[in-house]
mmCIF file of C-alpha atoms in Angstrom:
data_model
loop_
_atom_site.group_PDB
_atom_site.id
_atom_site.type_symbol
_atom_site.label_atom_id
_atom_site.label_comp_id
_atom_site.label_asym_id
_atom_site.label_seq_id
_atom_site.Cartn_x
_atom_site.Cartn_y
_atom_site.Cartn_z
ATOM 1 C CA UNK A 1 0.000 0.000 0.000
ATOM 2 C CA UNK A 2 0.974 3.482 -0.976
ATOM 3 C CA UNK A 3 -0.004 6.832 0.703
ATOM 4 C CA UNK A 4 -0.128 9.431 -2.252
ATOM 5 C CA UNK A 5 -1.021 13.058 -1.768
ATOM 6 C CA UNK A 6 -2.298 15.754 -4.201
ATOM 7 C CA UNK A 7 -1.217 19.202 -3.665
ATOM 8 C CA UNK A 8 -3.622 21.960 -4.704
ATOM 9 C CA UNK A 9 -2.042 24.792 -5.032
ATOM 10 C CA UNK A 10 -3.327 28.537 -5.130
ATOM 11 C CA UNK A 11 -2.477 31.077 -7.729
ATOM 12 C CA UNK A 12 -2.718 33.999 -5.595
ATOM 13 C CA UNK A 13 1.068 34.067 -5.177
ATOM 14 C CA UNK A 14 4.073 35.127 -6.338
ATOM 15 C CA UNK A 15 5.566 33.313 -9.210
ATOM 16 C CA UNK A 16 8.949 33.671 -7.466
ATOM 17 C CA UNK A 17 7.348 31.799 -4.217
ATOM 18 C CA UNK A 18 6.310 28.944 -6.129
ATOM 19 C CA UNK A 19 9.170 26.140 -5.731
ATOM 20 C CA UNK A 20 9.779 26.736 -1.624
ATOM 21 C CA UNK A 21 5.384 26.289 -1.620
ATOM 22 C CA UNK A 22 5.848 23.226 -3.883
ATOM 23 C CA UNK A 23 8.738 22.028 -1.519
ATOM 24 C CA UNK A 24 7.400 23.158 1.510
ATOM 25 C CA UNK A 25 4.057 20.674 0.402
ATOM 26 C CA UNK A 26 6.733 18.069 0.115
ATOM 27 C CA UNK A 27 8.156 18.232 3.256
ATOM 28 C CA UNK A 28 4.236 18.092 5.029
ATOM 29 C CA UNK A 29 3.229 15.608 2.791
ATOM 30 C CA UNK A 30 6.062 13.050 4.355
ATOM 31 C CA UNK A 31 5.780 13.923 7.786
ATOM 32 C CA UNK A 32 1.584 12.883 6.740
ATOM 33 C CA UNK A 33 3.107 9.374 5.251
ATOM 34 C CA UNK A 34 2.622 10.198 2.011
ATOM 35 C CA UNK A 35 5.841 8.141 -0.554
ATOM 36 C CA UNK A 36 4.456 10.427 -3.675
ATOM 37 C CA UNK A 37 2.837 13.652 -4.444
ATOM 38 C CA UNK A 38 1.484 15.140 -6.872
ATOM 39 C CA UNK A 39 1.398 19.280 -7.902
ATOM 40 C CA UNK A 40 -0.605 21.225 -10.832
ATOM 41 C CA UNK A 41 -0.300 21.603 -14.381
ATOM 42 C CA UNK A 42 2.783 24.508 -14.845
ATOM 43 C CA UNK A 43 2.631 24.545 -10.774
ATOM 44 C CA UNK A 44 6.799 25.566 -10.822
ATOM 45 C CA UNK A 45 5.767 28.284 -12.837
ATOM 46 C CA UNK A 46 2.256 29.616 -12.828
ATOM 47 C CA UNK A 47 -0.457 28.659 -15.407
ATOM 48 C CA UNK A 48 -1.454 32.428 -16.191
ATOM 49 C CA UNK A 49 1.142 34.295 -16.928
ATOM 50 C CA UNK A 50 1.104 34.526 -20.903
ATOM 51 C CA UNK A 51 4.553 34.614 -23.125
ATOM 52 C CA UNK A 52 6.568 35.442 -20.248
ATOM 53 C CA UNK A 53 6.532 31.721 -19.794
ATOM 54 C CA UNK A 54 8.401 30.691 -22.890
ATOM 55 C CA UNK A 55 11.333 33.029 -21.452
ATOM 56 C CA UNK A 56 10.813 30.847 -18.371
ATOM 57 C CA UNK A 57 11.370 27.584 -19.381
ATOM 58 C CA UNK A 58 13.730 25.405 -18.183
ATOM 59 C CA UNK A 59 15.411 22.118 -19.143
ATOM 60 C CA UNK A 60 14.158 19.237 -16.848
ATOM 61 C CA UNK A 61 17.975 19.387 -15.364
ATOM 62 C CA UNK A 62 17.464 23.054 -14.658
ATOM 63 C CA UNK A 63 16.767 24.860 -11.250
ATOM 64 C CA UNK A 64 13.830 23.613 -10.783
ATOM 65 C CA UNK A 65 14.414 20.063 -11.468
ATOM 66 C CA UNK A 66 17.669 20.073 -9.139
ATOM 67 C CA UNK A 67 15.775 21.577 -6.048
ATOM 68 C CA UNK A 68 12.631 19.423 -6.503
ATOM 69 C CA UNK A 69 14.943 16.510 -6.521
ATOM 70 C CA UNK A 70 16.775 17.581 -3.852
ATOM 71 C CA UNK A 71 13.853 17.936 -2.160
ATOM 72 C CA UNK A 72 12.843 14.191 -2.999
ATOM 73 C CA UNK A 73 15.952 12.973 -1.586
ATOM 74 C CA UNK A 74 15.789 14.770 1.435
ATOM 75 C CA UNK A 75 12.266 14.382 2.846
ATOM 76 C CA UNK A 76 11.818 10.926 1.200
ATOM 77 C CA UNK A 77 8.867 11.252 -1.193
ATOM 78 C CA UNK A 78 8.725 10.972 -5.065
ATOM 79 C CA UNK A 79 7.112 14.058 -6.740
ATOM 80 C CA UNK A 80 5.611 14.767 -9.613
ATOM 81 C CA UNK A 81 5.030 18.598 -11.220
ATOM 82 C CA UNK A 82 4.416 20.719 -13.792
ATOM 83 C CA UNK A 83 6.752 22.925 -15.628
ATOM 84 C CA UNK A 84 7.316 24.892 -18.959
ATOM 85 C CA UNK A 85 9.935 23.018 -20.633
ATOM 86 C CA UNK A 86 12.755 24.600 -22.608
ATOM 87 C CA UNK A 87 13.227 21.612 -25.142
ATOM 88 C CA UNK A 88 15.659 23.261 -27.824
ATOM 89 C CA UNK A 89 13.683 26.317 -29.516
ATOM 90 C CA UNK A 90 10.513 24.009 -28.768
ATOM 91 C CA UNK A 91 8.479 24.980 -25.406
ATOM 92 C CA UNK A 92 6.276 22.586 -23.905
ATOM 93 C CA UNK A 93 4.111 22.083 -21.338
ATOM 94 C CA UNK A 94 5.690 18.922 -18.941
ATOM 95 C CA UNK A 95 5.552 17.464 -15.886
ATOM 96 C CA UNK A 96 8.228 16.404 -14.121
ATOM 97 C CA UNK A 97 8.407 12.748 -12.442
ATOM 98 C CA UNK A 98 11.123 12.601 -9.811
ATOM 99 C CA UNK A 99 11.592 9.887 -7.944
ATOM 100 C CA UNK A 100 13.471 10.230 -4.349
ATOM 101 C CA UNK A 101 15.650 7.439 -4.520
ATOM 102 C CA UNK A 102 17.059 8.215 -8.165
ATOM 103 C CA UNK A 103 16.450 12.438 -8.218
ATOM 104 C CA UNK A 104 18.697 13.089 -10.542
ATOM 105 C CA UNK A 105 17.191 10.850 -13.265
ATOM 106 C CA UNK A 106 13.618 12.037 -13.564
ATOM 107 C CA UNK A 107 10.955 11.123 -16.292
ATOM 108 C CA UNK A 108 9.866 14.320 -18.486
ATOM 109 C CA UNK A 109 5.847 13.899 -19.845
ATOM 110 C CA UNK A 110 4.654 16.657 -22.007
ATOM 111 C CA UNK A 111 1.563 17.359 -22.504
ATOM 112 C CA UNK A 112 -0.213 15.796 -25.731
ATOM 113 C CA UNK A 113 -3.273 17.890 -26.708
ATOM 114 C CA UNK A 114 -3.253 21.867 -25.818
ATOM 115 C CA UNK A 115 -6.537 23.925 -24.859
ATOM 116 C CA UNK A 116 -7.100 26.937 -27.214
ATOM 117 C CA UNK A 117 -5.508 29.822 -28.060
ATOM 118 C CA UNK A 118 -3.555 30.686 -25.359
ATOM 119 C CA UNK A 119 -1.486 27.752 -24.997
ATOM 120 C CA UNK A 120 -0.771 26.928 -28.626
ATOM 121 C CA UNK A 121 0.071 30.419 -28.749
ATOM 122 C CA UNK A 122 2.923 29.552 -26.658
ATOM 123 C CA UNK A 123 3.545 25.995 -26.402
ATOM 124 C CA UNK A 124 3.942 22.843 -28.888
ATOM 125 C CA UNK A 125 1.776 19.847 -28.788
ATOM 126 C CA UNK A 126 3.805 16.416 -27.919
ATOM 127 C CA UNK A 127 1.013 14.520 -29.405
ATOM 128 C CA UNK A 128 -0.365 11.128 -27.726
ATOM 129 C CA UNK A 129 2.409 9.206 -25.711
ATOM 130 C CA UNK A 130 2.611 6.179 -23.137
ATOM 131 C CA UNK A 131 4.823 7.820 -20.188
ATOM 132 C CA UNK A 132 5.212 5.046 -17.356
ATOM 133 C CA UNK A 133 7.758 5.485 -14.264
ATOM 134 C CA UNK A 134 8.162 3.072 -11.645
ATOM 135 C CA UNK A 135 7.174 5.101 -8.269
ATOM 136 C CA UNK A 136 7.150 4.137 -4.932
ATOM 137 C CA UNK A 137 6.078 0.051 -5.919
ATOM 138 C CA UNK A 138 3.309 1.550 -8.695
ATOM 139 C CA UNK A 139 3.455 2.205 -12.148
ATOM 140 C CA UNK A 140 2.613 5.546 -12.268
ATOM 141 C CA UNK A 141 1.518 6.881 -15.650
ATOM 142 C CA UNK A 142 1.124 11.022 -16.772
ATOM 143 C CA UNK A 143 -1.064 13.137 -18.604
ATOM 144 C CA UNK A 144 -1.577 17.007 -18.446
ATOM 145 C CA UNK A 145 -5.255 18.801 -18.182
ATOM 146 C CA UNK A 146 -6.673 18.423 -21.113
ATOM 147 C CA UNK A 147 -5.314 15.030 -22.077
ATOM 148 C CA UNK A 148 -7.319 13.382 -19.275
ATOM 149 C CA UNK A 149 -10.375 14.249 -20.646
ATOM 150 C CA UNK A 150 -10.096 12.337 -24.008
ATOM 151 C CA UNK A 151 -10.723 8.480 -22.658
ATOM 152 C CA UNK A 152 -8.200 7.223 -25.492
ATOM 153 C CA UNK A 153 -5.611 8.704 -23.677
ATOM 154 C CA UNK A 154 -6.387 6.828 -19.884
ATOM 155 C CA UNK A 155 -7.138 3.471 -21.339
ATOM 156 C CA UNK A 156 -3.850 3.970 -23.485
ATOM 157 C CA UNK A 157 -1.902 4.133 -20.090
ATOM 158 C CA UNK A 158 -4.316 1.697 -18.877
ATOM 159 C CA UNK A 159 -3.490 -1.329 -21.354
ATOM 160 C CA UNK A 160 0.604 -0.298 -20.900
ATOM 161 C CA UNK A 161 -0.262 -1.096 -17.566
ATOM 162 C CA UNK A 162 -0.857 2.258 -15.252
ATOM 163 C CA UNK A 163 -1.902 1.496 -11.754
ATOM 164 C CA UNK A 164 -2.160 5.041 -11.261
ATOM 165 C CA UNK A 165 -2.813 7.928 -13.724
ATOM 166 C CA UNK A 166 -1.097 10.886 -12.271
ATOM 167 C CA UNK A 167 -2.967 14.586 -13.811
ATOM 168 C CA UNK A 168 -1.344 17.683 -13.206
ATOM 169 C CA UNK A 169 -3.910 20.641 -14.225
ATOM 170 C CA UNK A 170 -5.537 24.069 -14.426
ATOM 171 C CA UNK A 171 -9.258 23.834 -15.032
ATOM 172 C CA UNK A 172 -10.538 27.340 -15.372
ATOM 173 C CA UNK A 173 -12.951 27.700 -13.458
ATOM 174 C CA UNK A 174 -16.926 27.682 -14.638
ATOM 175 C CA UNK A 175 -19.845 24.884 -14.957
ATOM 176 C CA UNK A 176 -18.129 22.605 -17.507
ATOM 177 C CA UNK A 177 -15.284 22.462 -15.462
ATOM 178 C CA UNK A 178 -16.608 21.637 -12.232
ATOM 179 C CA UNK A 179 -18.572 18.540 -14.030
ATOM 180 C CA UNK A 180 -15.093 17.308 -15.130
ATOM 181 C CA UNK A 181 -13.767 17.686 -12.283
ATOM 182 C CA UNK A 182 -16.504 16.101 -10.460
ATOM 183 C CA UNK A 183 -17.528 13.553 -12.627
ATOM 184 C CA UNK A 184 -15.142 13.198 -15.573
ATOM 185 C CA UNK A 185 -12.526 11.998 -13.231
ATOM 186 C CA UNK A 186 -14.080 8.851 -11.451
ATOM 187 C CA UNK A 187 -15.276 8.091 -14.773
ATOM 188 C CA UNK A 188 -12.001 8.011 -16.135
ATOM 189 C CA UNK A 189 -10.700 5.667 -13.206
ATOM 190 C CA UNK A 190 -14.083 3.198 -13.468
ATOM 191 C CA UNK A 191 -13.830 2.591 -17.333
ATOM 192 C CA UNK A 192 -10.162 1.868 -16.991
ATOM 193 C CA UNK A 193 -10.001 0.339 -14.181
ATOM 194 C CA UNK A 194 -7.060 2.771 -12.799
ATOM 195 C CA UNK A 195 -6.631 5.159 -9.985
ATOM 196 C CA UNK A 196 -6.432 8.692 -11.235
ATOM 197 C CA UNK A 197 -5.162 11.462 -9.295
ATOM 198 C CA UNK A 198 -5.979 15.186 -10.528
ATOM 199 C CA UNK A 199 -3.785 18.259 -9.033
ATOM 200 C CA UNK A 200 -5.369 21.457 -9.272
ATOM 201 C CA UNK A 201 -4.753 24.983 -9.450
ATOM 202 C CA UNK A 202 -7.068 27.358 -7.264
ATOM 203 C CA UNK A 203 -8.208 30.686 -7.395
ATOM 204 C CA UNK A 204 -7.224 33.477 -9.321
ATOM 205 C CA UNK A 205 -3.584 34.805 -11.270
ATOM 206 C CA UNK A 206 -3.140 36.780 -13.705
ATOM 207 C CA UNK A 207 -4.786 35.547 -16.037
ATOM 208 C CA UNK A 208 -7.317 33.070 -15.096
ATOM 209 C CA UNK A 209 -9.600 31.688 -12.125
ATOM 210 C CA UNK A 210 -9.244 28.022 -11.620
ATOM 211 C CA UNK A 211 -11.867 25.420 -10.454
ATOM 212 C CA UNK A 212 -9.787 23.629 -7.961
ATOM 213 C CA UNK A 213 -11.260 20.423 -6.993
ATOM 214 C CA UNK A 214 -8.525 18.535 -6.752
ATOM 215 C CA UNK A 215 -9.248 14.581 -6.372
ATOM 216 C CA UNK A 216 -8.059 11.418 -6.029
ATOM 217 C CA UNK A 217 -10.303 8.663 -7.597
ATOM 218 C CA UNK A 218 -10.083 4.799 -7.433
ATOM 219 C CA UNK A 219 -10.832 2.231 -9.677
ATOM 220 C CA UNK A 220 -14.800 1.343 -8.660
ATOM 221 C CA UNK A 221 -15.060 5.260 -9.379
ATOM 222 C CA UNK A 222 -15.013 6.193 -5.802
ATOM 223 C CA UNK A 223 -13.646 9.627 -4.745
ATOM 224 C CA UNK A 224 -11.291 8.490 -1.625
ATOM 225 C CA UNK A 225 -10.250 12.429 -1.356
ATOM 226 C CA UNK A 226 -11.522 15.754 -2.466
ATOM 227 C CA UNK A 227 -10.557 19.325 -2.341
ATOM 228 C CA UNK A 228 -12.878 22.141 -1.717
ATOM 229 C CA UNK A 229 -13.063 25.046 -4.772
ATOM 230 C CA UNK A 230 -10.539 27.381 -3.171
ATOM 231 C CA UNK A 231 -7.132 27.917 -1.267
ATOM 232 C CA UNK A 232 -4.253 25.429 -1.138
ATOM 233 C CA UNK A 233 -4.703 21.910 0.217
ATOM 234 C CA UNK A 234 -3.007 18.447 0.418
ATOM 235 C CA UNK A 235 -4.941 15.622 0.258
ATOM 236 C CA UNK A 236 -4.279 11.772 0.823
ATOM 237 C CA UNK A 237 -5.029 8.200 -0.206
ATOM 238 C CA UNK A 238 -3.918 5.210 0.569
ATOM 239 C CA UNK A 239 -3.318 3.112 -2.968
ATOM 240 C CA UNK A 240 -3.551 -0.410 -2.944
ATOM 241 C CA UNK A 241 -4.272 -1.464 -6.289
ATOM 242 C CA UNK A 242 -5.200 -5.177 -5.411
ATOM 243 C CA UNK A 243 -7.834 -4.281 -2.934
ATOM 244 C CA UNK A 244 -9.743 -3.573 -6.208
ATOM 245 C CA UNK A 245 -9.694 -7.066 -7.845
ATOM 246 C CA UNK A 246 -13.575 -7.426 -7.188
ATOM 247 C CA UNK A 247 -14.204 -4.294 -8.971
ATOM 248 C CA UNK A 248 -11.821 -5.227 -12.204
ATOM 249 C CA UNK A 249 -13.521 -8.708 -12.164
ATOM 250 C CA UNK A 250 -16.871 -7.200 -11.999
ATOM 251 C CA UNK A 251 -16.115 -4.575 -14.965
ATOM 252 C CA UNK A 252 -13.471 -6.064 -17.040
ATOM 253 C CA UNK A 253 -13.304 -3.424 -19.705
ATOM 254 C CA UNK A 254 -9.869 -4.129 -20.568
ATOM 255 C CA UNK A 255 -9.961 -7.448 -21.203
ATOM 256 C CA UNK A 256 -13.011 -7.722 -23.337
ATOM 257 C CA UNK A 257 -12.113 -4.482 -25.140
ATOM 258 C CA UNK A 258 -9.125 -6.650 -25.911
ATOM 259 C CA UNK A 259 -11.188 -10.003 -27.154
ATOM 260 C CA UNK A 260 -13.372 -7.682 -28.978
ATOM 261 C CA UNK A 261 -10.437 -6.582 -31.157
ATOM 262 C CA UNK A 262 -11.379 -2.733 -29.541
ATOM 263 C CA UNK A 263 -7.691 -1.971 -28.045
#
């Protein structure tokens, strides 16, 4: 069993404050058990904060990736969090997956689809890909925001063999996001048979209010741990991924997809 935590984070502060809140997170999240937790979409960074960002960016061995690891290392959980990547002249919208007992050799997702103007206007697509890291005895796999809500992109990780679906994000706030975030995201989990843990922004930056949310979802499409709509917030679950045979046995979508030629 595996005690993860999600860290909502707000975006009422200083872009300059955000890696010590991220670390500081860390640090409560281990004294609170937790082996791995996850942070927002662009959480190093802000979401908001237009073409400043591409300046921004940083190489997944930059600053930021050296302190979060150090971090990893010294409080003894694995993090994963979100980060404009400098990727050549490319800029892309990544998470980083560091885990504390190999820091300096972390797994880089970027995200697959972008969401409108704003971030194409900045950042390049990675297009659909299987990202799976070994974390704290799960295989933990990554997608970004938007990417969560296309199915494909779940049971993709799913089928590779994701215990755990790991979702770094910042839903804007608004009625369409606060069904995905409360209903989108167990259904993710229950059709693939997955946990799925979803990292929110909160309230307002620059440029955008967010829904917050956060959750952690299991694989009969339970919520084991929810965030309220505003402010900053850890939250826990305990992941055991075979205390969920009855439900996979009961809903086998995954296997029949597979006899049905579907996957």
């Amino acid at each position: 069993m595996t005690r993860i935590a999600v860290f909502q984070m707000s975006a009422a502060i200083d872009a300059a404050d955000r890696p010590a809140r991220i670390v500081s997170a860390m640090k409560e999240a281990a004294g609170a058990g937790a082996r791995l937790m996850i942070a927002p979409e662009l959480a190093l960074s802000g979401y908001g904060r237009g073409a400043v960002l591409a300046e921004e960016a940083q190489a997944p061995d930059g600053a930021w990736g050296r302190r979060l690891g150090e971090a990893a290392a010294a409080h003894g959980i694995s993090v994963i969090a979100g980060f404009p990547e400098a990727a050549g002249d490319a800029r892309h919208i990544s998470a980083l997956m560091i885990d504390r007992t190999r820091p300096d050799a972390p797994q880089i997702y970027r995200k697959g689809c972008l969401y409108g103007d704003y971030e194409r206007g900045i950042f390049a697509p990675a297009g659909p890909t299987t990202v799976l890291m070994r974390m704290e005895g799960l295989s933990v796999g990554c997608l970004i925001c938007y990417d969560v809500e296309f199915p494909e992109n779940v049971r993709r990780l799913a089928v590779a063999g994701a215990d755990l679906v790991a979702v770094p994000t910042a839903l804007p706030k608004g009625a369409p996001a606060e069904f995905i975030a409360r209903h989108t995201i167990r259904a993710r989990a229950f059709e693939s048979q997955v946990f799925v843990a979803y990292a929110d922004n909160a309230d307002r930056d620059e440029g955008f209010e967010y829904q917050g949310l956060s959750s952690i979802a299991a694989p009969d499409g339970r919520v084991l741990a929810e965030a309220g709509v505003t402010g900053d917030a850890l939250i826990y679950a305990d992941i055991e991924p075979a205390a969920f045979a009855a439900s996979r046995g009961a809903n086998p979508y995954l296997e029949d997809a597979a006899r049905q030629g579907l996957i």
